Coordinates of C-alpha atoms and ligand atoms in Angstrom, one line a residue:
M344 CA 0.0 0.0 0.0
A345 CA 1.2 3.5 -0.8
R346 CA 0.2 6.8 0.7
L347 CA -0.6 9.6 -1.7
D348 CA -0.5 13.0 0.0
F349 CA -1.7 16.1 -1.8
P350 CA -0.2 19.6 -1.2
K351 CA -1.7 21.3 1.8
D352 CA -3.1 24.2 -0.4
F353 CA -4.6 21.8 -3.0
V354 CA -8.1 23.1 -3.7
W355 CA -10.7 20.3 -3.4
G356 CA -14.1 21.2 -4.6
T357 CA -17.3 20.1 -6.5
A358 CA -19.0 21.7 -9.4
T359 CA -22.5 22.3 -10.8
A360 CA -24.1 24.5 -13.4
S361 CA -27.1 26.9 -13.3
Y362 CA -29.5 25.2 -15.8
Q363 CA -28.7 21.8 -14.5
I364 CA -29.6 22.4 -10.9
E365 CA -31.6 25.7 -10.3
G366 CA -35.1 25.1 -11.7
A367 CA -37.3 28.2 -11.0
A368 CA -37.1 28.8 -14.7
R369 CA -39.7 31.5 -14.7
E370 CA -39.2 33.0 -11.3
D371 CA -38.1 36.4 -10.2
G372 CA -37.8 37.8 -13.7
R373 CA -35.6 35.1 -15.2
G374 CA -35.8 35.3 -19.0
P375 CA -35.8 32.2 -21.2
S376 CA -32.5 30.7 -22.4
I377 CA -31.7 28.5 -25.4
W378 CA -31.9 25.5 -23.1
D379 CA -35.5 26.3 -22.1
T380 CA -36.3 26.5 -25.8
F381 CA -34.4 23.3 -26.7
S382 CA -35.6 21.2 -23.8
H383 CA -39.2 22.2 -24.5
T384 CA -38.9 21.2 -28.1
P385 CA -40.1 17.6 -28.3
G386 CA -37.5 15.0 -29.2
K387 CA -34.4 17.0 -28.2
V388 CA -33.9 15.7 -24.7
W389 CA -34.3 12.2 -23.5
G390 CA -37.8 11.6 -22.1
N391 CA -38.5 15.3 -23.1
H392 CA -37.1 16.3 -19.7
N393 CA -36.4 20.0 -19.0
G394 CA -34.8 22.1 -16.4
D395 CA -38.0 23.8 -15.1
V396 CA -37.6 22.3 -11.7
A397 CA -34.2 20.4 -11.9
C398 CA -32.9 20.1 -8.3
D399 CA -34.7 23.2 -7.3
S400 CA -31.4 24.7 -6.0
Y401 CA -32.9 28.1 -6.5
H402 CA -34.8 27.4 -3.3
R403 CA -32.8 24.6 -1.8
Y404 CA -29.3 26.2 -2.1
G405 CA -29.1 26.2 1.7
E406 CA -29.2 22.4 1.7
D407 CA -26.6 22.3 -1.0
I408 CA -24.3 24.5 1.0
A409 CA -24.9 22.3 4.1
L410 CA -23.8 19.2 2.0
L411 CA -20.7 21.0 0.8
K412 CA -19.8 22.0 4.3
Q413 CA -20.2 18.5 5.6
L414 CA -18.2 17.3 2.7
G415 CA -15.3 19.6 3.7
V416 CA -14.6 21.1 0.3
K417 CA -12.6 24.3 0.1
A418 CA -14.4 25.6 -3.0
Y419 CA -17.6 25.2 -4.9
R420 CA -17.9 25.9 -8.6
F421 CA -21.3 27.0 -9.9
S422 CA -22.5 29.1 -12.8
V423 CA -24.5 32.3 -13.0
A424 CA -27.5 32.1 -15.4
W425 CA -27.1 35.1 -17.7
P426 CA -30.9 35.2 -18.2
R427 CA -31.4 35.8 -14.5
I428 CA -29.2 38.9 -14.6
Y429 CA -30.3 40.2 -18.0
P430 CA -33.5 38.4 -19.0
Q431 CA -33.2 39.7 -22.5
G432 CA -29.4 39.4 -22.7
T433 CA -28.9 43.2 -22.6
G434 CA -30.8 46.2 -21.3
E435 CA -32.0 46.5 -17.7
V436 CA -30.4 44.5 -15.0
N437 CA -32.7 42.2 -13.0
P438 CA -31.7 42.9 -9.3
K439 CA -33.6 39.8 -8.1
G440 CA -31.2 37.6 -10.2
L441 CA -28.2 39.2 -8.6
D442 CA -29.8 38.8 -5.2
Y443 CA -30.1 35.0 -5.7
Y444 CA -26.3 34.7 -6.3
R445 CA -25.6 37.0 -3.5
R446 CA -27.4 34.7 -1.2
V447 CA -25.5 31.7 -2.5
I448 CA -22.1 33.4 -2.3
D449 CA -22.7 34.8 1.2
G450 CA -23.9 31.4 2.3
L451 CA -20.8 29.7 0.9
L452 CA -18.5 32.3 2.5
E453 CA -20.2 31.9 5.8
A454 CA -19.6 28.1 5.5
G455 CA -15.9 28.8 4.8
I456 CA -16.2 27.7 1.1
E457 CA -14.7 29.7 -1.7
P458 CA -17.1 30.4 -4.5
C459 CA -15.8 29.8 -8.0
V460 CA -18.1 31.4 -10.6
T461 CA -18.5 30.3 -14.2
L462 CA -20.1 33.1 -16.2
Y463 CA -21.2 31.0 -19.1
H464 CA -22.3 27.4 -18.7
W465 CA -24.5 27.3 -21.8
D466 CA -27.7 29.1 -20.9
L467 CA -27.5 31.9 -23.5
P468 CA -30.5 34.3 -23.3
Q469 CA -33.0 33.2 -26.0
A470 CA -33.4 36.9 -27.0
L471 CA -29.8 36.9 -28.1
Q472 CA -30.1 33.6 -30.0
D473 CA -33.0 35.2 -31.8
R474 CA -30.6 37.7 -33.2
G475 CA -28.0 35.1 -34.2
G476 CA -26.5 34.1 -30.9
W477 CA -22.8 33.6 -30.9
D478 CA -22.7 33.9 -34.7
N479 CA -23.5 37.6 -34.2
R480 CA -20.6 39.7 -32.8
E481 CA -23.1 41.8 -30.9
T482 CA -23.4 38.9 -28.5
I483 CA -19.8 39.6 -27.6
D484 CA -20.6 43.1 -26.4
A485 CA -23.6 41.7 -24.5
F486 CA -21.5 39.2 -22.8
V487 CA -18.9 41.7 -21.7
N488 CA -21.6 43.9 -20.3
Y489 CA -23.1 41.0 -18.4
A490 CA -19.7 39.9 -17.1
E491 CA -18.9 43.4 -15.9
T492 CA -22.2 43.5 -13.9
V493 CA -21.4 40.2 -12.2
F494 CA -17.7 41.1 -11.6
K495 CA -18.7 44.4 -9.9
A496 CA -21.5 42.8 -7.9
F497 CA -19.2 40.2 -6.4
D498 CA -15.8 41.8 -6.4
G499 CA -13.9 40.8 -3.3
K500 CA -16.3 38.0 -2.5
V501 CA -15.5 35.7 -5.5
K502 CA -11.8 35.1 -6.0
M503 CA -12.0 32.5 -8.8
W504 CA -13.7 33.3 -12.1
I505 CA -14.2 31.3 -15.2
T506 CA -15.4 33.0 -18.3
F507 CA -16.7 30.0 -20.4
N508 CA -17.3 26.4 -19.8
E509 CA -16.3 24.0 -22.7
L510 CA -16.3 26.0 -25.9
W511 CA -16.0 22.7 -27.9
C512 CA -19.5 21.9 -26.6
V513 CA -20.8 25.5 -27.1
S514 CA -19.6 25.4 -30.7
F515 CA -19.2 22.0 -32.3
L516 CA -21.5 19.9 -30.1
S517 CA -24.3 22.5 -30.2
N518 CA -23.9 23.9 -33.7
Y519 CA -22.3 21.2 -35.8
L520 CA -23.3 17.9 -34.2
G521 CA -26.7 19.4 -33.2
V522 CA -26.8 17.5 -29.9
H523 CA -27.1 20.5 -27.6
A524 CA -28.9 23.8 -27.8
P525 CA -29.5 25.5 -30.1
G526 CA -29.2 22.3 -32.1
N527 CA -27.7 23.5 -35.4
T528 CA -25.7 21.3 -37.8
D529 CA -23.5 23.7 -39.7
L530 CA -19.7 23.5 -39.5
Q531 CA -19.0 27.1 -40.6
L532 CA -21.5 28.3 -38.0
A533 CA -19.8 26.2 -35.3
V534 CA -16.4 27.6 -36.2
N535 CA -17.8 31.2 -36.1
V536 CA -19.4 30.5 -32.7
A537 CA -16.2 29.2 -31.3
H538 CA -14.3 32.2 -32.5
N539 CA -16.7 34.8 -31.3
A540 CA -17.0 33.2 -27.9
L541 CA -13.2 33.1 -27.7
V542 CA -13.1 36.8 -28.5
A543 CA -15.8 37.4 -25.8
H544 CA -13.6 35.5 -23.3
G545 CA -10.6 37.7 -24.1
R546 CA -12.7 40.9 -23.9
A547 CA -14.1 39.9 -20.5
V548 CA -10.6 39.2 -19.2
K549 CA -9.5 42.5 -20.4
R550 CA -12.4 44.2 -18.7
F551 CA -11.7 42.3 -15.5
R552 CA -8.2 43.7 -15.4
E553 CA -9.3 47.2 -16.3
L554 CA -11.9 47.2 -13.5
G555 CA -9.2 46.0 -11.1
I556 CA -11.4 43.1 -9.9
R557 CA -9.7 41.1 -7.3
G558 CA -8.9 37.4 -7.8
Q559 CA -8.0 35.1 -10.6
I560 CA -9.7 34.6 -13.9
G561 CA -9.4 31.7 -16.5
I562 CA -11.4 29.6 -18.9
T563 CA -12.4 26.0 -18.8
H564 CA -11.9 23.7 -21.8
N565 CA -12.8 20.0 -22.2
P566 CA -9.8 18.3 -23.7
S567 CA -10.1 14.6 -24.6
W568 CA -7.3 12.3 -25.5
T569 CA -7.2 10.2 -28.7
E570 CA -4.1 8.0 -28.7
P571 CA -3.0 6.6 -32.1
Y572 CA -3.8 2.9 -32.2
T573 CA -0.6 2.2 -34.1
T574 CA 2.6 4.1 -35.0
K575 CA 1.6 4.1 -38.7
P576 CA 1.8 7.7 -39.9
E577 CA -1.8 7.7 -41.1
D578 CA -3.0 6.6 -37.6
V579 CA -0.8 9.1 -35.9
E580 CA -2.0 11.9 -38.1
A581 CA -5.7 11.0 -37.8
A582 CA -5.4 10.9 -34.0
R583 CA -3.6 14.2 -34.1
R584 CA -6.4 15.8 -36.0
Q585 CA -9.0 14.4 -33.7
R586 CA -7.1 15.7 -30.6
G587 CA -6.4 19.0 -32.3
W588 CA -10.1 19.6 -32.9
Q589 CA -11.0 19.0 -29.2
N590 CA -7.9 20.4 -27.7
E591 CA -5.5 22.7 -29.6
W592 CA -8.4 24.5 -31.4
F593 CA -9.4 26.0 -28.0
F594 CA -6.1 26.0 -26.0
D595 CA -3.9 27.5 -28.7
P596 CA -5.8 30.7 -29.3
V597 CA -6.1 31.4 -25.6
L598 CA -2.5 30.4 -24.6
K599 CA -0.6 31.0 -27.9
G600 CA -2.7 33.6 -29.7
A601 CA -3.1 31.5 -32.9
Y602 CA -5.2 28.6 -34.1
P603 CA -3.4 25.4 -34.9
Q604 CA -2.4 25.9 -38.6
F605 CA -2.7 22.3 -39.6
L606 CA -6.4 22.4 -38.7
V607 CA -7.0 25.8 -40.2
D608 CA -5.7 24.3 -43.4
W609 CA -7.7 21.1 -43.0
F610 CA -11.0 23.0 -42.4
R611 CA -10.3 25.3 -45.4
D612 CA -9.1 22.6 -47.8
T613 CA -11.5 19.8 -47.0
Q614 CA -14.6 21.6 -45.8
G615 CA -14.3 25.1 -47.3
V616 CA -14.6 26.5 -43.8
K617 CA -12.8 29.7 -42.7
V618 CA -12.2 31.2 -39.4
P619 CA -13.8 34.7 -39.3
I620 CA -10.8 36.5 -37.7
Q621 CA -11.0 40.3 -37.6
P622 CA -8.0 42.5 -37.0
G623 CA -7.0 42.4 -33.3
D624 CA -9.0 39.3 -32.5
M625 CA -6.1 37.0 -31.8
E626 CA -4.4 39.5 -29.4
T627 CA -7.7 39.9 -27.6
I628 CA -8.2 36.2 -27.2
A629 CA -4.7 35.7 -25.9
Q630 CA -5.1 38.0 -22.9
P631 CA -2.9 36.6 -20.1
I632 CA -5.1 34.5 -17.8
D633 CA -4.3 33.2 -14.3
F634 CA -5.1 29.5 -14.7
I635 CA -6.6 27.1 -17.2
G636 CA -9.6 24.9 -16.3
V637 CA -9.7 21.3 -17.5
N638 CA -12.8 19.2 -17.6
F639 CA -11.8 15.7 -18.1
Y640 CA -14.0 12.6 -18.5
S641 CA -12.5 10.2 -21.0
G642 CA -10.2 9.3 -23.8
N643 CA -9.8 6.7 -26.5
Y644 CA -7.7 5.1 -29.2
G645 CA -8.1 6.2 -32.8
R646 CA -7.0 5.0 -36.2
Y647 CA -7.3 6.2 -39.8
K648 CA -10.4 5.2 -41.6
P649 CA -11.5 7.1 -44.7
G650 CA -14.8 8.8 -44.1
A651 CA -14.9 8.3 -40.4
G652 CA -16.0 11.6 -38.9
L653 CA -14.6 14.9 -39.9
F654 CA -11.1 13.8 -39.6
H655 CA -11.1 10.2 -41.0
C656 CA -10.4 9.0 -37.5
E657 CA -12.3 6.0 -36.1
E658 CA -12.3 5.0 -32.5
V659 CA -10.9 1.5 -31.9
Q660 CA -12.5 -0.5 -29.1
V661 CA -9.7 -1.8 -27.0
G662 CA -11.8 -3.1 -24.1
F663 CA -12.0 -0.1 -21.8
E664 CA -14.5 -0.3 -19.0
K665 CA -17.4 2.0 -19.8
T666 CA -19.5 4.3 -17.7
F667 CA -23.3 4.6 -18.2
M668 CA -22.6 7.4 -20.6
D669 CA -20.7 4.8 -22.6
W670 CA -17.5 6.8 -22.0
N671 CA -14.3 4.9 -21.6
V672 CA -12.7 4.8 -18.2
Y673 CA -9.2 5.8 -19.1
P674 CA -7.5 7.6 -16.2
E675 CA -4.0 7.6 -17.7
A676 CA -5.5 9.9 -20.4
L677 CA -5.9 12.5 -17.7
Y678 CA -2.2 12.3 -17.0
K679 CA -1.5 12.5 -20.7
V680 CA -3.7 15.6 -21.0
L681 CA -2.1 17.3 -18.1
S682 CA 1.4 16.5 -19.4
W683 CA 0.5 17.8 -22.8
V684 CA -0.8 21.1 -21.3
K685 CA 2.5 21.6 -19.5
E686 CA 4.6 20.7 -22.5
A687 CA 2.6 22.8 -24.9
Y688 CA 1.9 25.8 -22.8
G689 CA 4.4 25.9 -20.0
D690 CA 3.7 26.4 -16.3
I691 CA 0.2 27.8 -16.4
P692 CA -1.6 26.7 -13.2
I693 CA -4.2 24.1 -13.9
Y694 CA -7.5 23.3 -12.1
I695 CA -9.5 20.2 -13.0
T696 CA -12.8 22.0 -13.0
E697 CA -14.8 18.8 -13.7
N698 CA -14.2 15.1 -13.4
G699 CA -16.6 12.4 -12.6
A700 CA -18.7 9.5 -13.8
C701 CA -22.2 8.5 -14.6
Y702 CA -23.5 5.2 -13.3
E703 CA -26.9 3.7 -12.7
D704 CA -27.5 4.3 -9.1
E705 CA -30.0 2.7 -6.8
L706 CA -31.4 4.2 -3.7
T707 CA -31.7 1.5 -1.0
P708 CA -34.7 1.5 1.3
D709 CA -32.6 3.1 4.0
K710 CA -31.6 5.9 1.5
K711 CA -28.1 4.8 0.8
V712 CA -26.4 4.6 -2.6
H713 CA -23.5 2.1 -2.9
D714 CA -21.8 3.5 -5.9
A715 CA -18.6 1.5 -5.8
K716 CA -17.8 2.1 -9.4
R717 CA -17.9 5.8 -9.0
V718 CA -15.6 5.5 -6.0
E719 CA -13.2 3.5 -8.1
Y720 CA -13.4 6.1 -10.9
F721 CA -12.5 8.9 -8.5
R722 CA -9.8 6.9 -6.9
K723 CA -8.1 6.1 -10.2
H724 CA -8.3 9.8 -11.3
F725 CA -6.9 11.0 -8.0
I726 CA -3.9 8.7 -8.5
Q727 CA -3.3 10.4 -11.9
C728 CA -3.7 13.8 -10.3
H729 CA -1.1 12.9 -7.7
R730 CA 1.2 11.5 -10.4
A731 CA 0.9 14.8 -12.3
I732 CA 1.8 16.9 -9.3
E733 CA 4.8 14.6 -8.5
S734 CA 6.1 15.1 -12.0
G735 CA 6.0 18.9 -11.6
I736 CA 2.8 19.7 -13.4
P737 CA 1.2 22.8 -11.6
L738 CA -2.1 21.2 -10.8
K739 CA -3.7 23.3 -8.2
G740 CA -7.1 21.9 -7.6
Y741 CA -9.9 19.4 -8.4
F742 CA -13.6 19.8 -8.7
A743 CA -15.7 16.7 -8.7
W744 CA -18.6 16.7 -11.1
S745 CA -21.1 16.8 -9.6
L746 CA -22.3 17.7 -6.1
L747 CA -25.7 16.2 -7.0
D748 CA -27.5 14.4 -9.7
N749 CA -28.9 16.9 -12.1
F750 CA -30.3 17.7 -15.5
E751 CA -27.7 16.1 -17.7
W752 CA -28.5 18.1 -20.8
A753 CA -29.7 16.0 -23.8
E754 CA -29.7 13.0 -21.5
G755 CA -32.2 14.5 -19.1
Y756 CA -32.4 13.2 -15.6
R757 CA -31.7 9.6 -16.4
K758 CA -27.9 10.1 -16.3
R759 CA -26.6 10.6 -12.8
F760 CA -23.2 12.1 -12.0
G761 CA -23.8 13.2 -8.5
I762 CA -21.9 12.3 -5.3
C763 CA -25.3 13.0 -3.8
Y764 CA -28.4 11.3 -5.1
T765 CA -31.3 13.5 -6.1
D766 CA -34.8 12.0 -5.6
Y767 CA -36.7 13.8 -8.3
E768 CA -40.0 13.0 -6.7
T769 CA -39.3 14.7 -3.4
L770 CA -36.1 16.7 -4.4
A771 CA -34.4 15.3 -1.3
R772 CA -30.6 14.8 -1.6
Y773 CA -28.9 11.7 -0.2
P774 CA -25.1 11.4 0.0
K775 CA -23.8 8.4 -1.9
D776 CA -20.8 6.3 -0.8
S777 CA -18.7 8.3 -3.2
Y778 CA -19.5 11.4 -1.2
Y779 CA -18.2 9.8 2.0
F780 CA -15.1 8.5 0.1
Y781 CA -14.4 12.0 -1.1
Q782 CA -15.0 13.5 2.3
K783 CA -12.3 11.2 3.7
V784 CA -9.8 12.0 1.0
I785 CA -10.3 15.7 1.7
A786 CA -10.1 15.3 5.4
D787 CA -6.9 13.2 5.1
G788 CA -5.4 15.4 2.4
G789 CA -4.8 12.3 0.3
L790 CA -5.5 8.6 0.1
D791 CA -4.0 5.1 0.5
V792 CA -3.8 3.1 -2.7
Ligands
LIG1767 C1 -19.6 18.4 -19.1 C2 -20.5 19.6 -18.7 C3 -21.2 19.4 -17.4 C4 -21.7 18.0 -17.3 C5 -20.7 17.0 -17.6 C6 -21.1 15.6 -17.4 O1 -19.4 18.4 -20.5 O2 -19.7 20.8 -18.6 O3 -22.2 20.4 -17.4 O4 -22.9 17.8 -18.0 O5 -20.2 17.2 -18.9

């Protein structure tokens, strides 16, 4: 048995997102978001579920904070719903929206928990989507205005800020693959969306500095890892394209000020797609940030196969254990991602802003959930985090996804990621075994393996 100790100042946390947990979709002046529209469109979400009630955290945030306190986390990552602050995206501020987050933030601080705020976790005001959404550069101005309002409201209370969550999902998953809101299937549109949102990120960071807001600011990406199945050049190249699409396409502009040229060429030559860069954009996107957030869930092996996906890269099934999302459990890929970040971008501090697993949980009659597989998933990923720290990677913290089972986007409520079980009939929360496992790791500052 070996003992893995984490640094004393390592930030242990959990994460959630507004639309996934809040509910109260029409309360206190909240405007509709693209997720309200999408989830209320039949056939878009499993079981036609929607976030109208979700976990009702809008009313039950006190219970959530109590669970966090008992868990012993140092930080809690949650997102602000833009349509609560500006119901129409721009215009008049809705003070009741700000009040809600003030209650949450004050409650966290009282419990000794650092709030970590994500400004955009996918709930774009529908009014902005009606004018083109992220394809329209006016949305950039609207975002910066919204960000400024939230920065000023919580300056001094919130010390960790994240502009965007997972731009790969915001762009390609939502506008090319059509799986998430707004559900478009247009590659050029997806590239435009990614670019404009990256510019919005840079402009918000710039504004943050100009306003002298205290604390750190960064962005969260969702790298995945595709390992070439063989060393054949065509497999190596196919895997590189696949990784580049998920990873470099988003990391490079922010941390190097340029898109990966091999993919710019690929998009242009094979798809006729161009990046709509305007003068000054790349400098704006590359504003220095304080940390990079990494959401990590899975990885795979890929090989060249003509016609497979955008990049002629086909996944090879090599016998990984799968979660209930059908995602491979491949913890070493987390280490590979973290090593790649350090190698490619130097010593930028890294936070794992999400990591976790979906399994079919069962609530026992005495209200327990024995989620041994989720415990194993966490344990294996903690080992890789420790390995990364030992090898000199500046990994500063880890946020488990998620505090509680919630609205899992296109999968509705049937896919559970929580370390607390949500009973959607009563909205009661029940800590699972993984909650107690995590509680012990935090209390001990590490684990025995
Ligand atoms: C990520 C999202 C998060 C959650 C997990 C499972 O892509 O950021 O909201 O749905 O996946």
